[in-house]
Amino acid sequence: MFKNSEGYSDPTAGLAMSRIMKEYRQNRKTDWKRQYELKNRRKVYVISPYAGDIKRNTAATICYCRYVIDFGAMPVASHLLYPQILDDRSKDEREMGLMFGMALLAVCDEAWVFGSTVSSGMEAEIAEAKRLNIPIRYIEEVPE
């Protein structure tokens, strides 16, 4: 039973507080469910060109990631992250970035290959996905 500040029973305030707390718990339950679903989406490793026309390829990869999100999965695109941190002209840092990408690929549920051109870096990622028995999906064009 809810008691007021003087210690007396206050059923009206108790009922109001009970309803407020029930509504609060229901809202939190909905939020927690949505957060759980977002955190546990399938992880899709995005395989697409980077070298060459880096500006155009980066923009295309961002579109591919959006496509993955709209499909209901979580995109993982290491070539959007590591070239911003590591120096691709340094042999050691390039190797480090490639290995970081392969480590991310290993925790993904699927690999999606975008575009009709496959670079040597993409070939290595496809080979690694095959070695790890990760399902590969080929997508030549992303619908707008």
CSV table of C-alpha atoms in Angstrom, one decimal:
chain,number,residue,atom,x,y,z
A,1,MET,CA,0.0,0.0,0.0
A,2,PHE,CA,1.3,3.5,-0.9
A,3,LYS,CA,1.7,5.8,2.0
A,4,ASN,CA,1.9,9.6,1.9
A,5,SER,CA,4.7,11.7,3.5
A,6,GLU,CA,3.0,11.5,6.9
A,7,GLY,CA,2.8,7.7,6.8
A,8,TYR,CA,-0.9,7.4,6.1
A,9,SER,CA,-2.3,5.1,3.5
A,10,ASP,CA,-3.1,6.9,0.2
A,11,PRO,CA,-4.8,4.5,-2.2
A,12,THR,CA,-5.5,7.2,-4.8
A,13,ALA,CA,-1.8,8.2,-5.1
A,14,GLY,CA,-0.8,4.5,-4.9
A,15,LEU,CA,-3.1,3.6,-7.8
A,16,ALA,CA,-1.7,6.5,-9.9
A,17,MET,CA,1.9,5.6,-9.2
A,18,SER,CA,1.1,1.9,-10.0
A,19,ARG,CA,-0.3,2.9,-13.4
A,20,ILE,CA,2.6,5.3,-14.1
A,21,MET,CA,5.1,2.6,-13.3
A,22,LYS,CA,3.3,0.0,-15.4
A,23,GLU,CA,3.3,2.4,-18.4
A,24,TYR,CA,7.0,3.2,-17.8
A,25,ARG,CA,7.9,-0.5,-17.7
A,26,GLN,CA,6.0,-1.3,-20.8
A,27,ASN,CA,7.7,1.6,-22.7
A,28,ARG,CA,11.1,0.4,-21.5
A,29,LYS,CA,10.3,-3.2,-22.5
A,30,THR,CA,9.5,-1.9,-26.1
A,31,ASP,CA,12.7,0.1,-26.1
A,32,TRP,CA,14.8,-2.9,-24.9
A,33,LYS,CA,13.3,-5.2,-27.5
A,34,ARG,CA,14.1,-2.7,-30.3
A,35,GLN,CA,17.6,-2.2,-29.1
A,36,TYR,CA,18.1,-6.0,-28.8
A,37,GLU,CA,16.9,-6.5,-32.3
A,38,LEU,CA,19.2,-3.8,-33.7
A,39,LYS,CA,22.3,-5.1,-31.9
A,40,ASN,CA,21.5,-8.7,-33.1
A,41,ARG,CA,21.0,-8.0,-36.8
A,42,ARG,CA,22.9,-10.2,-39.2
A,43,LYS,CA,26.3,-8.8,-39.8
A,44,VAL,CA,27.1,-8.4,-43.6
A,45,TYR,CA,30.6,-7.9,-44.7
A,46,VAL,CA,30.6,-5.5,-47.6
A,47,ILE,CA,33.1,-6.4,-50.4
A,48,SER,CA,33.4,-3.6,-53.0
A,49,PRO,CA,36.2,-1.7,-54.8
A,50,TYR,CA,38.3,0.9,-52.9
A,51,ALA,CA,41.5,1.5,-54.9
A,52,GLY,CA,41.5,3.5,-58.1
A,53,ASP,CA,38.8,6.2,-58.0
A,54,ILE,CA,38.7,6.3,-54.2
A,55,LYS,CA,36.2,9.1,-53.9
A,56,ARG,CA,33.7,7.5,-56.2
A,57,ASN,CA,34.3,4.0,-54.7
A,58,THR,CA,33.9,5.3,-51.2
A,59,ALA,CA,30.6,7.0,-52.1
A,60,ALA,CA,29.4,3.8,-53.8
A,61,THR,CA,30.3,1.8,-50.7
A,62,ILE,CA,28.3,4.1,-48.5
A,63,CYS,CA,25.3,3.4,-50.8
A,64,TYR,CA,26.0,-0.3,-50.5
A,65,CYS,CA,26.0,0.0,-46.7
A,66,ARG,CA,22.7,1.8,-46.7
A,67,TYR,CA,21.3,-1.0,-48.9
A,68,VAL,CA,22.4,-3.5,-46.3
A,69,ILE,CA,20.8,-1.5,-43.6
A,70,ASP,CA,17.6,-1.2,-45.5
A,71,PHE,CA,17.7,-4.9,-46.1
A,72,GLY,CA,17.6,-5.4,-42.3
A,73,ALA,CA,21.2,-6.3,-41.6
A,74,MET,CA,24.3,-4.6,-40.1
A,75,PRO,CA,26.9,-3.6,-42.7
A,76,VAL,CA,30.6,-4.0,-41.9
A,77,ALA,CA,32.8,-2.2,-44.4
A,78,SER,CA,36.4,-2.2,-43.3
A,79,HIS,CA,37.6,-0.2,-46.3
A,80,LEU,CA,35.5,2.8,-45.1
A,81,LEU,CA,37.3,2.7,-41.7
A,82,TYR,CA,40.9,1.7,-41.9
A,83,PRO,CA,42.1,3.9,-44.8
A,84,GLN,CA,41.1,6.9,-42.7
A,85,ILE,CA,43.3,5.7,-39.9
A,86,LEU,CA,46.2,3.8,-41.6
A,87,ASP,CA,48.5,4.9,-44.4
A,88,ASP,CA,47.7,2.7,-47.4
A,89,ARG,CA,51.1,3.7,-48.9
A,90,SER,CA,53.0,2.0,-46.1
A,91,LYS,CA,53.4,-1.7,-46.7
A,92,ASP,CA,53.1,-2.6,-43.0
A,93,GLU,CA,50.0,-0.4,-42.4
A,94,ARG,CA,48.3,-1.7,-45.6
A,95,GLU,CA,48.9,-5.2,-44.4
A,96,MET,CA,47.6,-4.3,-41.0
A,97,GLY,CA,44.4,-2.8,-42.5
A,98,LEU,CA,43.9,-5.9,-44.7
A,99,MET,CA,44.3,-8.2,-41.7
A,100,PHE,CA,41.9,-6.1,-39.6
A,101,GLY,CA,39.4,-6.4,-42.4
A,102,MET,CA,39.8,-10.2,-42.5
A,103,ALA,CA,39.3,-10.4,-38.7
A,104,LEU,CA,36.0,-8.4,-39.1
A,105,LEU,CA,35.0,-10.7,-42.0
A,106,ALA,CA,35.4,-13.7,-39.6
A,107,VAL,CA,32.7,-12.5,-37.3
A,108,CYS,CA,30.2,-11.7,-40.0
A,109,ASP,CA,27.2,-13.9,-40.9
A,110,GLU,CA,27.4,-13.2,-44.7
A,111,ALA,CA,29.6,-11.5,-47.3
A,112,TRP,CA,28.0,-9.4,-50.1
A,113,VAL,CA,30.1,-8.6,-53.2
A,114,PHE,CA,29.0,-5.4,-54.9
A,115,GLY,CA,29.6,-4.5,-58.5
A,116,SER,CA,30.7,-6.4,-61.6
A,117,THR,CA,34.4,-5.7,-61.2
A,118,VAL,CA,36.4,-7.7,-58.7
A,119,SER,CA,39.8,-6.3,-57.6
A,120,SER,CA,42.6,-8.3,-56.2
A,121,GLY,CA,41.7,-7.1,-52.7
A,122,MET,CA,38.1,-8.2,-53.2
A,123,GLU,CA,39.4,-11.6,-54.5
A,124,ALA,CA,41.3,-12.1,-51.2
A,125,GLU,CA,38.2,-11.3,-49.2
A,126,ILE,CA,36.0,-13.6,-51.3
A,127,ALA,CA,38.6,-16.4,-50.8
A,128,GLU,CA,38.7,-15.8,-47.1
A,129,ALA,CA,34.9,-15.9,-46.9
A,130,LYS,CA,34.9,-19.2,-48.8
A,131,ARG,CA,37.6,-20.6,-46.5
A,132,LEU,CA,35.5,-19.6,-43.5
A,133,ASN,CA,32.3,-21.1,-45.1
A,134,ILE,CA,30.6,-17.7,-44.9
A,135,PRO,CA,27.7,-17.4,-47.4
A,136,ILE,CA,28.5,-15.1,-50.3
A,137,ARG,CA,25.9,-13.0,-52.2
A,138,TYR,CA,26.8,-11.3,-55.4
A,139,ILE,CA,25.0,-8.0,-56.2
A,140,GLU,CA,25.8,-6.3,-59.5
A,141,GLU,CA,23.6,-3.3,-59.1
A,142,VAL,CA,22.0,-1.7,-56.1
A,143,PRO,CA,18.4,-0.5,-56.8
A,144,GLU,CA,18.0,3.2,-56.0
